[in-house]
mmCIF file of C-alpha atoms and ligand atoms in Angstrom:
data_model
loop_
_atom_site.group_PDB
_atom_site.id
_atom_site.type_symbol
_atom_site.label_atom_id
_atom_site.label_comp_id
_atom_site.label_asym_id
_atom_site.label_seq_id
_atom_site.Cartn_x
_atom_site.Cartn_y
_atom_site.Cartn_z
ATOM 1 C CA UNK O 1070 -25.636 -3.300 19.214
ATOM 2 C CA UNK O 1071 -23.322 -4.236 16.592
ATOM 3 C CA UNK O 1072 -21.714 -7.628 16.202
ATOM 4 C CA UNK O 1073 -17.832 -8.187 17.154
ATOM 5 C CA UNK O 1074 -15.494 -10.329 16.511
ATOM 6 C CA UNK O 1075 -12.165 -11.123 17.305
ATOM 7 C CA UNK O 1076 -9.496 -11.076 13.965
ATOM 8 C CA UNK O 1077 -5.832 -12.372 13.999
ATOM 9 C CA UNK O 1078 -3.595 -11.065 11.283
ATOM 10 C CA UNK O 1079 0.277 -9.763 10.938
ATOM 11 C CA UNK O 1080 0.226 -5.555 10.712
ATOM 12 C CA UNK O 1081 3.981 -4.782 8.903
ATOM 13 C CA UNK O 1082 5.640 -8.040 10.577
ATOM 14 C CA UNK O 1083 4.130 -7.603 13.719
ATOM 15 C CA UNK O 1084 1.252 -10.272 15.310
ATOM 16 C CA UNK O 1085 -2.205 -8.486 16.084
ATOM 17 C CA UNK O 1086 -5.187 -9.496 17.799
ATOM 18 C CA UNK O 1087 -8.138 -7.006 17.584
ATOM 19 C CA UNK O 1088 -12.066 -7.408 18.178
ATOM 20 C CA UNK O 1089 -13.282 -5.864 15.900
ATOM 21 C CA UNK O 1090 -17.177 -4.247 14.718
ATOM 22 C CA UNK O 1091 -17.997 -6.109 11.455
ATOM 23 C CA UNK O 1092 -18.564 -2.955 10.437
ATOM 24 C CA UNK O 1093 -14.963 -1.748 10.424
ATOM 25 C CA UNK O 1094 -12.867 -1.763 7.123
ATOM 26 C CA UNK O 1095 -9.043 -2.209 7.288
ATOM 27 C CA UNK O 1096 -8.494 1.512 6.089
ATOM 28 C CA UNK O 1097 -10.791 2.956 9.682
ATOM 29 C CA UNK O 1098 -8.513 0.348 12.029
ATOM 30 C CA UNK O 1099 -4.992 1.408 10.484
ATOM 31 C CA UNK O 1100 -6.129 5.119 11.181
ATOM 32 C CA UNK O 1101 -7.784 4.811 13.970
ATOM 33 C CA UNK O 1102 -6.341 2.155 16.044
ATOM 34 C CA UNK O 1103 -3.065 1.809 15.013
ATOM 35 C CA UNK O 1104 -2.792 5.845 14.446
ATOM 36 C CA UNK O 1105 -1.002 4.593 10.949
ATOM 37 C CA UNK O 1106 -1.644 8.064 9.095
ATOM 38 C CA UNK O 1107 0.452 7.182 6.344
ATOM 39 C CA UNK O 1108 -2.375 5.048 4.804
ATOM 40 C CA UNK O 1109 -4.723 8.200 3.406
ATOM 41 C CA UNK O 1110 -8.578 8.365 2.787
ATOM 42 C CA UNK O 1111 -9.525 9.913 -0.299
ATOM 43 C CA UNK O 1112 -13.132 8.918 -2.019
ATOM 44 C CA UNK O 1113 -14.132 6.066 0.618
ATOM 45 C CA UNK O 1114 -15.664 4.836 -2.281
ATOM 46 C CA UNK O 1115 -12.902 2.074 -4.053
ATOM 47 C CA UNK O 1116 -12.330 4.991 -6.680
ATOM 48 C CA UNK O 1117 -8.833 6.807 -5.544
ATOM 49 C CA UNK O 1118 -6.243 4.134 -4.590
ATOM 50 C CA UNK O 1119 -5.046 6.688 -2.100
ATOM 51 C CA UNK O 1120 -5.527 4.091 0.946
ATOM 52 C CA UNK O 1121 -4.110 0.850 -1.006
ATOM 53 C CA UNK O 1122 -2.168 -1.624 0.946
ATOM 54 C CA UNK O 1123 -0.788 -4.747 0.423
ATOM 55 C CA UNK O 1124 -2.513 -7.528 1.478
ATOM 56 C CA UNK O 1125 -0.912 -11.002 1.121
ATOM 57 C CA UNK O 1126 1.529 -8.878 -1.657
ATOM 58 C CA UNK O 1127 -1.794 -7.873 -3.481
ATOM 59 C CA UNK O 1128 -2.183 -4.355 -3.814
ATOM 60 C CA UNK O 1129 -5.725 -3.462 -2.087
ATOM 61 C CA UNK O 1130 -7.736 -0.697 -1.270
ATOM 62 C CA UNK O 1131 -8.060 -0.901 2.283
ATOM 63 C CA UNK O 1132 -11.044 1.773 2.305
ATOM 64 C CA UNK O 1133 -13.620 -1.105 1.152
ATOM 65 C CA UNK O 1134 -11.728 -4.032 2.653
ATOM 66 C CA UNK O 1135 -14.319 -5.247 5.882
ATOM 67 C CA UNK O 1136 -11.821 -5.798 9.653
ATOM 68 C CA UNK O 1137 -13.796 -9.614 9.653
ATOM 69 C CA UNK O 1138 -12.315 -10.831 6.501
ATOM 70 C CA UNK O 1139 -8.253 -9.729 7.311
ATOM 71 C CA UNK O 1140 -8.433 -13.063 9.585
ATOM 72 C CA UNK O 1141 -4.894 -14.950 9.058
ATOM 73 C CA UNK O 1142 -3.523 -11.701 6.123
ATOM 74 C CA UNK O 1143 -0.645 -9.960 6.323
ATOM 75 C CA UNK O 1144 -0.675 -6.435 5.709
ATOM 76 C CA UNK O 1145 1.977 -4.284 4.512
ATOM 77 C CA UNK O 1146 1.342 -0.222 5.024
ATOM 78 C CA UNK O 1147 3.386 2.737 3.260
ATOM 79 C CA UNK O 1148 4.938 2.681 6.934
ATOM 80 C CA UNK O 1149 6.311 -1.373 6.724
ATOM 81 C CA UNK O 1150 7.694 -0.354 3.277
ATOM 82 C CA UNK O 1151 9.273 2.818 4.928
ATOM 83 C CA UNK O 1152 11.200 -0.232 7.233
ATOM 84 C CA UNK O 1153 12.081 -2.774 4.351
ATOM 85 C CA UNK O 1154 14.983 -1.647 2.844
ATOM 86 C CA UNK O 1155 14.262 -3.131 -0.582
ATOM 87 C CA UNK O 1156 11.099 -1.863 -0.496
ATOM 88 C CA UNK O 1157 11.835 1.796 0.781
ATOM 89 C CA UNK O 1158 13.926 1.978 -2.978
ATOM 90 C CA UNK O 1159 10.059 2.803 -4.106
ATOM 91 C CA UNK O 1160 9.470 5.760 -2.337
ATOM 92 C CA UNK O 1161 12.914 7.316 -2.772
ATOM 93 C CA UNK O 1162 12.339 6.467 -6.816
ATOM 94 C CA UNK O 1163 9.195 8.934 -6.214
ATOM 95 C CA UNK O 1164 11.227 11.421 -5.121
ATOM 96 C CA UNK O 1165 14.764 11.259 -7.195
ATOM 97 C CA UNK O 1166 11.923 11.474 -10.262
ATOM 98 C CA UNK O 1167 10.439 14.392 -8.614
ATOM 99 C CA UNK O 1168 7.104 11.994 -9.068
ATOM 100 C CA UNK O 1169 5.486 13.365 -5.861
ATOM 101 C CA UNK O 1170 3.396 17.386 -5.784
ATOM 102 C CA UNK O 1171 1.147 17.700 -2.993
ATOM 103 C CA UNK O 1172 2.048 13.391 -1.808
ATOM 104 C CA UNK O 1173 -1.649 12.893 -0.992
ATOM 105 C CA UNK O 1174 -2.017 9.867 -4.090
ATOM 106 C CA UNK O 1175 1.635 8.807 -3.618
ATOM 107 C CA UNK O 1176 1.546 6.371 -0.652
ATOM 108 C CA UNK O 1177 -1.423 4.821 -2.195
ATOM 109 C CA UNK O 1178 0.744 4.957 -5.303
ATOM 110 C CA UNK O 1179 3.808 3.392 -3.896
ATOM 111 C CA UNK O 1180 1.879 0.552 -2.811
ATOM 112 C CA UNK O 1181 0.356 -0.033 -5.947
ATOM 113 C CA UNK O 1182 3.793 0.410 -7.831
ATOM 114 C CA UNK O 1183 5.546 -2.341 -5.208
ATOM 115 C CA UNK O 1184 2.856 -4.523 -5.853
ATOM 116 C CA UNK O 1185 3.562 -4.656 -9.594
ATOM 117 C CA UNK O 1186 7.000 -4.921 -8.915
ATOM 118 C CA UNK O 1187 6.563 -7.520 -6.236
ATOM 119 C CA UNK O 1188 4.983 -9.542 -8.640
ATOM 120 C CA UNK O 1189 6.232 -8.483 -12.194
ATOM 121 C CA UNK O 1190 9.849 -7.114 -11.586
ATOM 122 C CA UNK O 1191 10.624 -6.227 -15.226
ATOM 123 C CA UNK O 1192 7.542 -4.624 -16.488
ATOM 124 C CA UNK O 1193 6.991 -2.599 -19.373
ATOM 125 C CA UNK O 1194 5.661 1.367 -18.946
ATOM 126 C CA UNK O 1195 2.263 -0.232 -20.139
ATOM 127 C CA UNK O 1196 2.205 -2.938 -16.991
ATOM 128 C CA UNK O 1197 2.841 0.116 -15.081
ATOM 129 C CA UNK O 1198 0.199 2.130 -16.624
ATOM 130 C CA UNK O 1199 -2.566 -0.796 -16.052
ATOM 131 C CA UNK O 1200 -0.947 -1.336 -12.594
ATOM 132 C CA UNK O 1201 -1.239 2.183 -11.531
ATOM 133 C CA UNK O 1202 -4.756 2.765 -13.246
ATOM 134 C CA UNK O 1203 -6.921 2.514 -10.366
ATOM 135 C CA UNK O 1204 -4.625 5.324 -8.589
ATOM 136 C CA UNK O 1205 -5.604 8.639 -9.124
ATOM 137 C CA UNK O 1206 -3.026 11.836 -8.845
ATOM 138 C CA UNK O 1207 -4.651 15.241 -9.208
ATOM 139 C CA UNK O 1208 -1.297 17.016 -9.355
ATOM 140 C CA UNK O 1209 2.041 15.530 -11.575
ATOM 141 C CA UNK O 1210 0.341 14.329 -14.880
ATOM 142 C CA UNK O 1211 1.591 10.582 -14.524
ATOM 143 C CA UNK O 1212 4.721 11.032 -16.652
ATOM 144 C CA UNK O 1213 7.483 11.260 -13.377
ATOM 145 C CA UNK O 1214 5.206 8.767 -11.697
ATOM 146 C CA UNK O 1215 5.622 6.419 -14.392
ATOM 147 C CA UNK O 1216 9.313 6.545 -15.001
ATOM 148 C CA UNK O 1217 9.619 6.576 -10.890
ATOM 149 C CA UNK O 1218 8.698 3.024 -10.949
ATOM 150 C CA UNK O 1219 10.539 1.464 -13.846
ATOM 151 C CA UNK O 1220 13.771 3.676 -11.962
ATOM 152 C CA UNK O 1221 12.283 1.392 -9.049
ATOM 153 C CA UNK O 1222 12.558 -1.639 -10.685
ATOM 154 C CA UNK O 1223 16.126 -1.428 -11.982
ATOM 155 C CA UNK O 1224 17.322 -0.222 -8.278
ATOM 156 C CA UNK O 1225 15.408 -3.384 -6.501
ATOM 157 C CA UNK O 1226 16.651 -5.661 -9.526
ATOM 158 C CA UNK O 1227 20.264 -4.296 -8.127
ATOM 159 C CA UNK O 1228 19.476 -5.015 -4.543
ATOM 160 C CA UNK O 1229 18.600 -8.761 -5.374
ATOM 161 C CA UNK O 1230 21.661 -8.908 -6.881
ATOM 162 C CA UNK O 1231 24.004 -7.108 -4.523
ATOM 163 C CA UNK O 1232 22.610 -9.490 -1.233
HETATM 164 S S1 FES K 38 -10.096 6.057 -0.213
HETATM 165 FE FE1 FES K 38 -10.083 3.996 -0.857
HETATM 166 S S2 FES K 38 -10.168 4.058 -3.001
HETATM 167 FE FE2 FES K 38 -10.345 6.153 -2.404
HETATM 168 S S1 FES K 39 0.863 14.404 -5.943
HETATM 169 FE FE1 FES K 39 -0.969 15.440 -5.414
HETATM 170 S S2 FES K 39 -2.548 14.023 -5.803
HETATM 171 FE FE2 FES K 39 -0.771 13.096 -6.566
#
């Protein structure tokens, strides 16, 4: 029988309490427990980006993150960001800059970009580049994806300033 144990952590603003298998990683619990579909599963092996997250504002594949180590993090899905309306200027960059084909990479994508911007909010197109580097997109050839996120930055640099 496999170990258990109970793990306390914040799930897009909300408080959770979950026993968990240590076996678990955060990617298999916001699937399959929370039925949080937005968060995708590409390689399973830390290789795509297609299931990053935030955790604690630190972009994160949640694929090779274990359940027993989120104790006390706060994690931020595609779905929080769709709810933030700062952060929601990401994903509608993606699409004004037609930066999104098939959208399998791009919430993985969005999370990496808003944790760039989170932390960097003027960066060049290289920060974005090394930034996005462990994402991979099989369809758009980087180019809209890249200006996507520097047309994020300017629009969130606006919404600071307009509040
Ligand atoms: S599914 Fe996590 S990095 Fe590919
Ligand atoms: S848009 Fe299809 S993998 Fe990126």
């Amino acid at each position: 029988m496999e170990q258990t144990q109970l793990v306390r952590f914040v799930l897009n603003g909300t408080k959770r309490e979950l026993t968990v298998v240590r076996s678990w990683t955060l990617l298999h619990v916001l699937r399959e427990v929370y039925h949080l579909t937005g968060t995708k599963y590409g390689c399973g092996t830390n290789d795509c980006g297609s299931c990053k997250v935030l955790i604690d504002g630190k972009a994160t594949n949640s694929c090779s993150f274990p359940m027993h180590k989120l104790e006390g993090k706060h994690v931020l899905t595609i779905e929080g960001v769709r709810d933030n309306p700062k952060y929601r200027l990401v994903p509608e960059a993606f699409v004004r800059c037609h930066a999104v084909q098939c959208g399998f990479c791009t919430p993985g994508m969005v999370i990496a970009a808003l944790g760039l911007l989170l932390e960097n909010p003027h960066p060049t197109e290289h920060d974005v580049a090394e930034a996005l580097s462990g994402n991979l997109c099989r369809c758009t050839g980087y180019v809209n994806i890249l200006k996507a996120v520097l047309d994020a930055a300017g629009r969130m640099e606006e919404y600071t300033h307009g509040q």
